[in-house]
Coordinates of C-alpha atoms and ligand atoms in Angstrom, one line a residue:
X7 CA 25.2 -51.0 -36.2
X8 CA 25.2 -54.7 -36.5
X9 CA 22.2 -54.9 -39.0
X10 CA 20.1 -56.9 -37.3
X11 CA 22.3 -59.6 -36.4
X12 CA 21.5 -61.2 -33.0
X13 CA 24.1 -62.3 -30.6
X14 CA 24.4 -64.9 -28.1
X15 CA 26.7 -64.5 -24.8
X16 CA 27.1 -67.8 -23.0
X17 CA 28.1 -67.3 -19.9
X18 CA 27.0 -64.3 -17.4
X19 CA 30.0 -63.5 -15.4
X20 CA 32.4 -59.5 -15.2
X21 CA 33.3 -60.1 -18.9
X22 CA 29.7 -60.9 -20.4
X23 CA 28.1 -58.0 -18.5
X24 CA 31.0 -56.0 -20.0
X25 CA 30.8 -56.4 -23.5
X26 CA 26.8 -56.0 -22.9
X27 CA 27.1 -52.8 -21.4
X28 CA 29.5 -51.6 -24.5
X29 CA 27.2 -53.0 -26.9
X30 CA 24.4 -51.7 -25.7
X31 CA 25.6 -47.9 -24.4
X32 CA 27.2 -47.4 -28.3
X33 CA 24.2 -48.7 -30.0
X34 CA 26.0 -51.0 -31.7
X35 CA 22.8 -53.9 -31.0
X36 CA 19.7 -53.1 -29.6
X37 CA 19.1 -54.9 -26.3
X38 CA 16.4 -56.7 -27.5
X39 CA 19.0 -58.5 -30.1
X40 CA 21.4 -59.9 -27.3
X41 CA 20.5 -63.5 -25.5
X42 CA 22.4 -64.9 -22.5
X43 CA 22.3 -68.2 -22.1
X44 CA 23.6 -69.3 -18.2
X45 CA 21.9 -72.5 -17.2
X46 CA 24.3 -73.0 -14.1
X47 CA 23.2 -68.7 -13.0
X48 CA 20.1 -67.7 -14.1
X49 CA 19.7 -65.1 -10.9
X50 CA 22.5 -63.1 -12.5
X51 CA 20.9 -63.6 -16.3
X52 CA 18.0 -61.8 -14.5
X53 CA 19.7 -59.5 -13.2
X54 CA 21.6 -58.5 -16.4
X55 CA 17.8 -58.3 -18.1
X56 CA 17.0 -55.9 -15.5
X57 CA 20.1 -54.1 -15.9
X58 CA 20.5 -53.8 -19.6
X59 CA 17.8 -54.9 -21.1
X60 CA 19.0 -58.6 -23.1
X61 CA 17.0 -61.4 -23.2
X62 CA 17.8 -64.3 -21.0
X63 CA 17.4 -67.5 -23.1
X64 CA 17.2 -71.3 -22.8
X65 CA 20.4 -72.9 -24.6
X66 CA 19.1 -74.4 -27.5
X67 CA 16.7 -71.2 -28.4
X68 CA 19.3 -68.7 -27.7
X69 CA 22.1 -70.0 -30.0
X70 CA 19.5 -71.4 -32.4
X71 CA 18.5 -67.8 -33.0
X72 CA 21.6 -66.1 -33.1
X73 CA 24.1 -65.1 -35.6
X74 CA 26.9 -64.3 -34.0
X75 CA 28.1 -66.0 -30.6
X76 CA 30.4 -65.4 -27.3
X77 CA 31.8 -67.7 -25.2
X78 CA 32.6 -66.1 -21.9
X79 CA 32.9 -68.9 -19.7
X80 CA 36.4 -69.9 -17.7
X81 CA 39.0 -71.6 -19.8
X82 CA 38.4 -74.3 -17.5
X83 CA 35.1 -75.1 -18.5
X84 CA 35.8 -75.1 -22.0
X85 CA 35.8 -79.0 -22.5
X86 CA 32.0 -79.6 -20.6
X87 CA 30.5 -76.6 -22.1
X88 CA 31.6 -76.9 -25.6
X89 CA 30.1 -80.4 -25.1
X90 CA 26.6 -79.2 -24.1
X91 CA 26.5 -76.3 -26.5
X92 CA 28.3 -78.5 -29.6
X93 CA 24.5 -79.4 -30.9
X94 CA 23.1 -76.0 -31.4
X95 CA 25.9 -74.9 -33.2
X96 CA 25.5 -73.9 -37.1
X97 CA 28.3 -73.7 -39.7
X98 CA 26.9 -70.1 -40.9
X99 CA 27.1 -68.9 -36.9
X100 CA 30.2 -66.7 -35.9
X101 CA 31.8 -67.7 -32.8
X102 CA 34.0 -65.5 -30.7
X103 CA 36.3 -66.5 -28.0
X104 CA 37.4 -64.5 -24.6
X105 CA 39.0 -67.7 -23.3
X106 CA 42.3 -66.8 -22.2
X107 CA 44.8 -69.2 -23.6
X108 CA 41.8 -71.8 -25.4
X109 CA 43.5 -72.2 -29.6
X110 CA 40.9 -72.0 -32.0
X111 CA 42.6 -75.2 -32.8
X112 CA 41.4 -77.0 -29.5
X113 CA 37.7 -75.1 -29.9
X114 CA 37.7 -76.8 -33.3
X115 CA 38.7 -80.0 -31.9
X116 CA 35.8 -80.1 -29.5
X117 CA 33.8 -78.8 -31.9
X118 CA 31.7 -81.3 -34.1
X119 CA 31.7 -79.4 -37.4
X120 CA 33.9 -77.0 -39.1
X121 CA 32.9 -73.4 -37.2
X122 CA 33.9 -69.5 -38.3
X123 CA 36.4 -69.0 -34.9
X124 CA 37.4 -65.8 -33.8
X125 CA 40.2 -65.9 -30.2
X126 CA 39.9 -62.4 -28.9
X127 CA 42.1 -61.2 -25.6
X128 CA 40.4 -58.3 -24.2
X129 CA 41.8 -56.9 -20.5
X130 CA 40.5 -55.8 -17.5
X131 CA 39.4 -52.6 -18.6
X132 CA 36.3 -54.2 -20.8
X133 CA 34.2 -53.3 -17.8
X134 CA 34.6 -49.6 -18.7
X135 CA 35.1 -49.7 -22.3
X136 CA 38.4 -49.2 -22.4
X137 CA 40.1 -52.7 -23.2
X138 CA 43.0 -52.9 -25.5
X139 CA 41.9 -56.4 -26.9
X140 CA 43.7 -58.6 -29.7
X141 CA 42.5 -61.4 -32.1
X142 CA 43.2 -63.8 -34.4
X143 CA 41.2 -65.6 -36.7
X144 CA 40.9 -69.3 -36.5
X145 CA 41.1 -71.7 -40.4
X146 CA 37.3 -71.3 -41.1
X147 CA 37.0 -67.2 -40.0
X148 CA 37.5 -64.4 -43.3
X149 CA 37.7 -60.9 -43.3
X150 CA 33.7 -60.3 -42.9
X151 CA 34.1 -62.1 -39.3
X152 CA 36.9 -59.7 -38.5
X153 CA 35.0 -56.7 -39.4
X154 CA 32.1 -58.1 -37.2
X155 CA 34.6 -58.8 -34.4
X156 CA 36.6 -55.6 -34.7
X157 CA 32.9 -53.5 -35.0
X158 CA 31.8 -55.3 -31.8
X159 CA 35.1 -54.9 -29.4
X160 CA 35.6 -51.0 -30.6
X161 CA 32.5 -50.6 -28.0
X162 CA 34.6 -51.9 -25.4
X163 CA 38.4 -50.3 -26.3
X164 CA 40.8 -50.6 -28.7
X165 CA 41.2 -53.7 -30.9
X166 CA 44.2 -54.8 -32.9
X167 CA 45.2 -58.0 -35.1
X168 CA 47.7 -60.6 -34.6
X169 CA 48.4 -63.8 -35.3
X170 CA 47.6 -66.8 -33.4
X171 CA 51.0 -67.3 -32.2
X172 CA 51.3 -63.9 -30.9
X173 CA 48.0 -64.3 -28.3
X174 CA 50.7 -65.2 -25.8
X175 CA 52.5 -62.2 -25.8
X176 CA 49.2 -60.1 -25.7
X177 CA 48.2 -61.9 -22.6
X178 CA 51.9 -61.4 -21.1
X179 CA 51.4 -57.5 -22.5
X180 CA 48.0 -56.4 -22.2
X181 CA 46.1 -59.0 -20.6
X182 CA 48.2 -59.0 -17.4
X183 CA 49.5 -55.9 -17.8
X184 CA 46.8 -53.2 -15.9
X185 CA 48.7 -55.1 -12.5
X186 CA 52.1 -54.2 -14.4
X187 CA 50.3 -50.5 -13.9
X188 CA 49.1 -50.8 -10.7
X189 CA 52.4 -52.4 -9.0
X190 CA 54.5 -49.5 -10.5
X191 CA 52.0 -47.4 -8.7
X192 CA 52.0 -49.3 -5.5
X193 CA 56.1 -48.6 -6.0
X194 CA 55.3 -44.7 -6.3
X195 CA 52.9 -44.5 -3.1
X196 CA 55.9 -46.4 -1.2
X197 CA 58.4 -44.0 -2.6
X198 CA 56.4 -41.0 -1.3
X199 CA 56.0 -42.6 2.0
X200 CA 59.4 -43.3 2.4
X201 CA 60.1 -39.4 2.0
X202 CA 58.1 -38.9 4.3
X203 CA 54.4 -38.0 3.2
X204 CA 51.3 -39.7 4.5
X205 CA 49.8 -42.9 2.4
X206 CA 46.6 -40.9 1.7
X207 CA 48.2 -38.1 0.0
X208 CA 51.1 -40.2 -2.1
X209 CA 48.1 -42.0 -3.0
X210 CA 46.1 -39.2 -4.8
X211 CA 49.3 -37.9 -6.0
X212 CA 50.6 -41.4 -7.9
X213 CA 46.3 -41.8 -8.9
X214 CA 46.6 -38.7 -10.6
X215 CA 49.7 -38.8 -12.0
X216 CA 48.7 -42.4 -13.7
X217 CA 45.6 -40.2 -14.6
X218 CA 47.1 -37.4 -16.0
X219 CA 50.0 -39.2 -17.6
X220 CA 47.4 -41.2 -19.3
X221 CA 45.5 -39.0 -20.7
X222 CA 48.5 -36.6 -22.6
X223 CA 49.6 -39.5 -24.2
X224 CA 46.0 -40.6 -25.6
X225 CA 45.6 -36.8 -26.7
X226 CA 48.8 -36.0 -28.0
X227 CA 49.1 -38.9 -30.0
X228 CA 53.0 -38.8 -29.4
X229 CA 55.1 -41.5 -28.3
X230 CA 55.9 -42.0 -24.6
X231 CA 60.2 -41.8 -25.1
X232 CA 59.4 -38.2 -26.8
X233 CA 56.9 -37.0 -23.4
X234 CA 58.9 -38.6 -21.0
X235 CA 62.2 -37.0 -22.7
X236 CA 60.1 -33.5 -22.8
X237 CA 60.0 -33.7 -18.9
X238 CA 63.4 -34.6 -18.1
X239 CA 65.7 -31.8 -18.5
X240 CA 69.5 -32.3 -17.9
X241 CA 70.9 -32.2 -14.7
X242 CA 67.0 -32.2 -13.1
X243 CA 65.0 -34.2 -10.5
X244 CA 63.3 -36.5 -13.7
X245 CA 66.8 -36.8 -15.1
X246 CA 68.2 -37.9 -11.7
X247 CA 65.5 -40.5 -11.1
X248 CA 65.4 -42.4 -14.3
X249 CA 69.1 -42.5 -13.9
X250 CA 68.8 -44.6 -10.6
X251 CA 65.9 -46.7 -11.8
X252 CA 68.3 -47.0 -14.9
X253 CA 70.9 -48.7 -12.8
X254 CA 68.7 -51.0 -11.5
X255 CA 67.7 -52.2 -14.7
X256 CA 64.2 -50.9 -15.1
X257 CA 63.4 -51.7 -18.6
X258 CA 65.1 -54.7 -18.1
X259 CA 63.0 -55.8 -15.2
X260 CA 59.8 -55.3 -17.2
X261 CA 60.5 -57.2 -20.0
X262 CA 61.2 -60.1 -18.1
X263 CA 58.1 -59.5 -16.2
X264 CA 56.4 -59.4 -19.6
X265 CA 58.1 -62.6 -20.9
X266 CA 57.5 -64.7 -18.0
X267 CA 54.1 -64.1 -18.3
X268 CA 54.1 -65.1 -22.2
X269 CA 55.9 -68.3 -20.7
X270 CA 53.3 -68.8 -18.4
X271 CA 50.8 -68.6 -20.6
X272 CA 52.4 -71.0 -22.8
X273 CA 52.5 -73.0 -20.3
X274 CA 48.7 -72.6 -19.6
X275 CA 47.7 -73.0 -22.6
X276 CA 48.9 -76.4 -23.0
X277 CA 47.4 -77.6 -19.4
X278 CA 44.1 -76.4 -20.4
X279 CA 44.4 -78.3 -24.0
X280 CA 45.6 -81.0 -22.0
X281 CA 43.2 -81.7 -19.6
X282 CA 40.1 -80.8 -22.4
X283 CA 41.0 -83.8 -24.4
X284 CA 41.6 -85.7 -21.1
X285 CA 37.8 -84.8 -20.4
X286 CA 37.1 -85.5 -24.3
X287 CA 38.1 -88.9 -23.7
X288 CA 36.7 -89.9 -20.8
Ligands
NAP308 N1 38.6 -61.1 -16.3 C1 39.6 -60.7 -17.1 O1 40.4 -59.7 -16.9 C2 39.8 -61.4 -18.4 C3 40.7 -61.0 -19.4 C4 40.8 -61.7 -20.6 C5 40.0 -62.8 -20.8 N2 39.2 -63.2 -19.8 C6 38.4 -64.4 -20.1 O2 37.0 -64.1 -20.0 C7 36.3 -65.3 -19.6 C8 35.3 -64.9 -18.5 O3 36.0 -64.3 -17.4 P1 35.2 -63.6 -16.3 O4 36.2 -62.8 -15.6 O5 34.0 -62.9 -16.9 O6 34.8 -64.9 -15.4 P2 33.5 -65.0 -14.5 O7 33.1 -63.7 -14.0 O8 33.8 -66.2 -13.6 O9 32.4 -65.5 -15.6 C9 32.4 -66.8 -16.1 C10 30.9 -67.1 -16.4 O10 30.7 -68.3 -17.1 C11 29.6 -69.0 -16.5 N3 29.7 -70.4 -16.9 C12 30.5 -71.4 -16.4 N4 30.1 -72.6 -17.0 C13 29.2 -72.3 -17.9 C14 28.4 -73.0 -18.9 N5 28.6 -74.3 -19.1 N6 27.5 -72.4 -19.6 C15 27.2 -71.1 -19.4 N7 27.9 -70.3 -18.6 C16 28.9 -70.9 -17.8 C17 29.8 -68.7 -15.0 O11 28.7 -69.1 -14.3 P3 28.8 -69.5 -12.7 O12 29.3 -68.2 -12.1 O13 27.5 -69.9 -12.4 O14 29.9 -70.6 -12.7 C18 30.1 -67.2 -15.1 O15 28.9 -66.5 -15.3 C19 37.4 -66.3 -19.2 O16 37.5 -67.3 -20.1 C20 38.7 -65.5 -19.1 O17 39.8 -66.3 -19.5 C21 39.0 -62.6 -18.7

């Protein structure tokens, strides 16, 4: 449990309703403890009362009240809604980050006073708890914020530390990477099809293969080189593809598909700090 802190979500969107739902279904805060403040939605604040409980609040009252806050808006927004929530902000509150590619630097900046920041890089797979999420601490965050952080994001997945100038790669890694997952599948229902099975079939197959595969290596603990060296025998079917994916490169292929997206999120990052202090100083 969280005490009896009480946490604001600003914003109301997938992410927000994600990170409610873990909260809530672990028991981690009790509903009545969570505000959502969405003055541009408040139909789909409603609906998340109806769904899980929280309380939709006005802006002011919501952070006012709260200990602990998320920002789950679009890092596009970040600019105009730091601006309109800068006020109600407290130095004692705790506020945490989903932005993808916003620096605690550049919330700092647009905040008016020193704040306790916390970037976190959850995935996709927040929706059903099983996010492998990141985060960094930002210059006025200590190890009590990372406890709360880490307490709040095990509801939703894994969580790991890294530094700030790491959030790149996890973006290029896990943040993009469930497509990574689902392309290679994609290539597995093709493969089938090619041999000559229908779409419907190669597609349960390659489902529950992902599945399957999934699931040994979560319960076994073991590193995927020792399974996937367990099922390839010499001079066998395994053996014989990895040898022709080998010759195309494969490992190769991903990594440069992982470190073009860490370049593009570089390069995202800087556009979206850009274009907040262009707003800044309007
Ligand atoms: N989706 C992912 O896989 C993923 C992964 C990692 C990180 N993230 C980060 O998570 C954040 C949220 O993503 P999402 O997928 O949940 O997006 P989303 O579904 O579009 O949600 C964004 C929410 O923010 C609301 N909003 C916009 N301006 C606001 C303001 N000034 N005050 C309060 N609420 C405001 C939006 O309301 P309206 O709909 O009315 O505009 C919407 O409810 C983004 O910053 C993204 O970078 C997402």
């Amino acid at each position: 449990m969280l005490d009896d802190k009480k946490l604001c979500i600003i914003g109301s969107g997938y992410m927000a309703e994600a990170i409610i739902k873990g909260l809530v279904s672990k028991n981690l805060l009790p509903a009545e403890n969570i505000f959502v403040v969405n003055p541009l939605d408040e139909e789909k604040v409603l609906k998340l009362k109806d769904l899980y409980g929280i309380i939709p609040r006005e802006k002011e009252a919501g952070i006012i009240d709260a200990d602990i806050i998320i920002i789950a808006f679009k890092p596009q927004d970040v600019a105009e809604a730091m601006a309109m929530y800068n006020p109600f902000f407290r130095k004692d509150h705790l506020l945490i980050s989903i932005l993808a590619g916003i620096s605690t630097d550049l919330l700092q900046k647009l905040a008016d006073s020193p704040l306790a920041i916390v970037r976190t890089m959850p995935n996709l797979a927040l929706g059903i708890g099983e996010s492998a999420t990141a985060y960094c601490l930002g210059k006025y965050a200590n190890e009590k914020h990372a406890q709360t952080v880490e307490k709040i994001f095990s509801t939703t997945g894994s969580i790991i530390r890294v530094q700030e100038k790491d959030m790149d790669i996890v973006t290029g890694l896990s943040g993009s990477g469930p497509a990574y997952i689902y392309y290679l599948l994609e290539a597995l229902i093709e493969g089938g099809c090619k041999e000559g099975l229908s779409e419907e079939k190669a597609m349960e197959l390659a489902k529950q293969t992902l599945i399957g595969a999934a699931k040994l290596l979560q319960e076994s603990g073991a590193h995927p080189k020792e399974l996937r060296r367990k099922i390839t025998s010499a001079k066998g079917t395994t053996e014989a593809a990895i040898n022709k994916m080998d010759s195309y490169q494969f490992t190769k292929i991903v990594q440069e598909g992982v470190s073009a997206a860490t370049r593009r999120s570089k390069q995202l990052g800087k556009i979206f700090e850009e274009n907040a202090i262009h707003v800044v100083n309007m």
